[in-house]
Amino acid sequence: RYVPSLTMSHYKRDQASNRDALFGGAGSSGAGEGRKARPSSTRSAASPTSAAAAAPRPSPRNNAGIRSTLGSTSNTPVNDPQITPGPSAIFGGKIASRNRMVSILNGQAKIDKMAEAEDNRLKAKQAMTRGIFSKPDPISAANFYKRAADAYKACGENRLERLHRIASGDLQMGQDAYATAAAEYTRAAELAEISDETLPRKRQECHKLHSDAATAWANMGEKGRSAESTVKAAFGLIMGQDLTAAIDKKALARIEESIETFVPDPLNRKRNYRRNGISAYDDPNADPNDKSALRNALELAKQNIVTDSYAHETLFQIGAELIRRRHYESALYALGAGTASLEAEGFATVSLSRAYVSETVLTLAMGDTVAASQDFQRVHLQRTSYLSSRECALGEDLIRACDAMDLDALDEARSKTGPHRAALANLEPALRGLVMEIRVSGRAKKEKKNVDVVSKKPAKTASAIAPPAAAPTKPVLSSPKAELSSDDLLKETAASFEEMDDIMNQMGLGDDEEEDDDD
């Protein structure tokens, strides 16, 4: 990337090209002519009736075909609910879908717009050429590249627009125009998601461009936007992957690193649930008993925590995506970061209550009732606004039912028509489905029909529970064995004793019980 030095004298000598780059007029023509020429070209491009003599009106079938080429690819079925979409679709909401549906020029209007884009590209190349009496002008070249990218966007040329966005962002980055550079990189990353490239290349481009955007935002001092771009870069590595498949270790490590860009680990109570990597605030050479080092890390973490509006929603969205893929530990790490962000903000009440009950639900789904109860008593109940919330009642009933191993109370607490239906409706869909998977024993719930399976072996179970001395009683052997001889009866009785001894030894009770009987 080229970063030349600029002087004011160069701008004075090249006023015509600067005016042409910034305002769209030709260098030799006046400003009035440039303003007159621009509306006419806009009208000819926007209304097909003005260009009817040059080209026929494009049919709706042609327009629909061009839009489908721009908005979807053959490599990644973006409409498949079982496939992970791009990060812009996950964290951008309606913005990404709105950007895909653009009007595409056709016929002569498209040819004219392509010629305009090529002209802007040549002007950008000329602006970066060093002459005898001139120096490269990256600011003018960046504007020319941006105008060329906009023209290619109107023509539906995904690859050409993406390349010129990257070129414009590189030049803006070299001139410390970080906001413009980040916007160009982000737009190029969105184009990479819906391009016709192979899936590995799309993942690599999306990850690289969002990482460049994060660097630009960080240089500008925008910690929140930098963290959001870092999250998009991490999720770009799993784009096109099956929702039910586990995330590979490298991508999961990137996701957990992006979580720490929002909330540093020293401020996250769930930092122990991080599965990959170490915190950027941990000094490997520091003494673990040195309290001053821990205090300095905590102060540094407080300076870098992101408390922007709606920053916690990105973290909760990360947790929901990890829950769908059964990465419960990493999801709890993300939810802990979101809770810490809301606590540091100091204004949230309803969102903080939902964050607390989300931690409770996820911890219970992991089968750790003790940890859920401790967090509920030591942390959640210390917040006054949480005591009177509906989420507090839901979390309390869930913990009480799991602690008492009462399946009926658990079903009543999570019933869709029960007293907590309002609190359940406000949870994330992934967490709402996770509530239904909570088990009182931490394992899969057994059906009642399993009782019939157990009843098929009553003698074996009774022999395992009864003491050895009382097991060989006469009622057990008298009625069905009246026809046996004495020798056969002795052999069968000895076999029964051996079977009971084997069962007791497997349970670890055989030796002790025999010693007690001998005593």
Tab-separated table of N, CA and C in Angstrom, residues 70 104 110 113-121 145-165:
chain	number	residue	atom	x	y	z
A	70	LEU	N	-26.950	-11.111	-8.513
A	70	LEU	CA	-26.278	-10.263	-7.535
A	70	LEU	C	-26.560	-10.701	-6.110
A	104	ILE	N	-30.812	-2.641	-11.273
A	104	ILE	CA	-29.694	-2.921	-12.172
A	104	ILE	C	-30.013	-2.325	-13.539
A	110	LYS	N	-26.738	0.692	-19.374
A	110	LYS	CA	-25.646	-0.047	-18.736
A	110	LYS	C	-24.338	0.155	-19.486
A	113	LYS	N	-23.016	3.540	-18.518
A	113	LYS	CA	-22.502	3.547	-17.140
A	113	LYS	C	-21.188	2.788	-17.031
A	114	MET	N	-21.030	1.705	-17.766
A	114	MET	CA	-19.760	0.977	-17.774
A	114	MET	C	-18.641	1.830	-18.362
A	115	ALA	N	-18.964	2.600	-19.410
A	115	ALA	CA	-17.959	3.503	-19.987
A	115	ALA	C	-17.573	4.585	-18.986
A	116	GLU	N	-18.552	5.082	-18.224
A	116	GLU	CA	-18.246	6.074	-17.197
A	116	GLU	C	-17.347	5.482	-16.102
A	117	ALA	N	-17.619	4.258	-15.707
A	117	ALA	CA	-16.781	3.612	-14.699
A	117	ALA	C	-15.355	3.414	-15.205
A	118	GLU	N	-15.215	3.021	-16.456
A	118	GLU	CA	-13.877	2.838	-17.015
A	118	GLU	C	-13.132	4.163	-17.102
A	119	ASP	N	-13.847	5.235	-17.418
A	119	ASP	CA	-13.215	6.549	-17.465
A	119	ASP	C	-12.719	6.974	-16.090
A	120	ASN	N	-13.515	6.708	-15.051
A	120	ASN	CA	-13.083	7.037	-13.686
A	120	ASN	C	-11.879	6.195	-13.264
A	121	ARG	N	-11.845	4.958	-13.700
A	121	ARG	CA	-10.696	4.115	-13.370
A	121	ARG	C	-9.419	4.654	-14.001
A	145	TYR	N	-11.811	6.103	-7.742
A	145	TYR	CA	-12.103	4.679	-7.559
A	145	TYR	C	-13.494	4.477	-6.940
A	146	LYS	N	-13.861	5.344	-6.019
A	146	LYS	CA	-15.184	5.226	-5.394
A	146	LYS	C	-16.285	5.484	-6.424
A	147	ARG	N	-16.093	6.478	-7.269
A	147	ARG	CA	-17.087	6.763	-8.300
A	147	ARG	C	-17.175	5.605	-9.298
A	148	ALA	N	-16.050	5.004	-9.614
A	148	ALA	CA	-16.070	3.837	-10.502
A	148	ALA	C	-16.804	2.675	-9.843
A	149	ALA	N	-16.589	2.477	-8.531
A	149	ALA	CA	-17.283	1.402	-7.818
A	149	ALA	C	-18.786	1.632	-7.783
A	150	ASP	N	-19.196	2.883	-7.591
A	150	ASP	CA	-20.627	3.184	-7.609
A	150	ASP	C	-21.236	2.909	-8.983
A	151	ALA	N	-20.494	3.219	-10.039
A	151	ALA	CA	-20.991	2.947	-11.387
A	151	ALA	C	-21.103	1.446	-11.631
A	152	TYR	N	-20.107	0.693	-11.184
A	152	TYR	CA	-20.181	-0.762	-11.336
A	152	TYR	C	-21.308	-1.358	-10.502
A	153	LYS	N	-21.608	-0.730	-9.371
A	153	LYS	CA	-22.735	-1.189	-8.556
A	153	LYS	C	-24.053	-1.046	-9.308
A	154	ALA	N	-24.215	0.079	-10.004
A	154	ALA	CA	-25.437	0.283	-10.787
A	154	ALA	C	-25.556	-0.716	-11.927
A	155	CYS	N	-24.422	-1.220	-12.392
A	155	CYS	CA	-24.426	-2.199	-13.487
A	155	CYS	C	-24.502	-3.640	-12.993
A	156	GLY	N	-24.440	-3.844	-11.683
A	156	GLY	CA	-24.505	-5.197	-11.146
A	156	GLY	C	-23.230	-5.989	-11.291
A	157	GLU	N	-22.088	-5.312	-11.396
A	157	GLU	CA	-20.793	-5.980	-11.544
A	157	GLU	C	-20.180	-6.159	-10.156
A	158	ASN	N	-20.398	-7.316	-9.581
A	158	ASN	CA	-19.972	-7.553	-8.197
A	158	ASN	C	-18.454	-7.506	-8.063
A	159	ARG	N	-17.761	-8.232	-8.901
A	159	ARG	CA	-16.302	-8.348	-8.750
A	159	ARG	C	-15.605	-7.017	-9.010
A	160	LEU	N	-16.022	-6.289	-10.055
A	160	LEU	CA	-15.381	-5.013	-10.365
A	160	LEU	C	-15.665	-3.988	-9.264
A	161	GLU	N	-16.875	-3.982	-8.762
A	161	GLU	CA	-17.171	-3.066	-7.657
A	161	GLU	C	-16.334	-3.399	-6.430
A	162	ARG	N	-16.196	-4.689	-6.130
A	162	ARG	CA	-15.422	-5.090	-4.956
A	162	ARG	C	-13.960	-4.677	-5.077
A	163	LEU	N	-13.371	-4.867	-6.238
A	163	LEU	CA	-11.965	-4.501	-6.431
A	163	LEU	C	-11.748	-3.000	-6.303
A	164	HIS	N	-12.657	-2.206	-6.837
A	164	HIS	CA	-12.486	-0.755	-6.755
A	164	HIS	C	-12.793	-0.238	-5.358
A	165	ARG	N	-13.680	-0.907	-4.614
A	165	ARG	CA	-13.880	-0.534	-3.209
A	165	ARG	C	-12.607	-0.775	-2.404
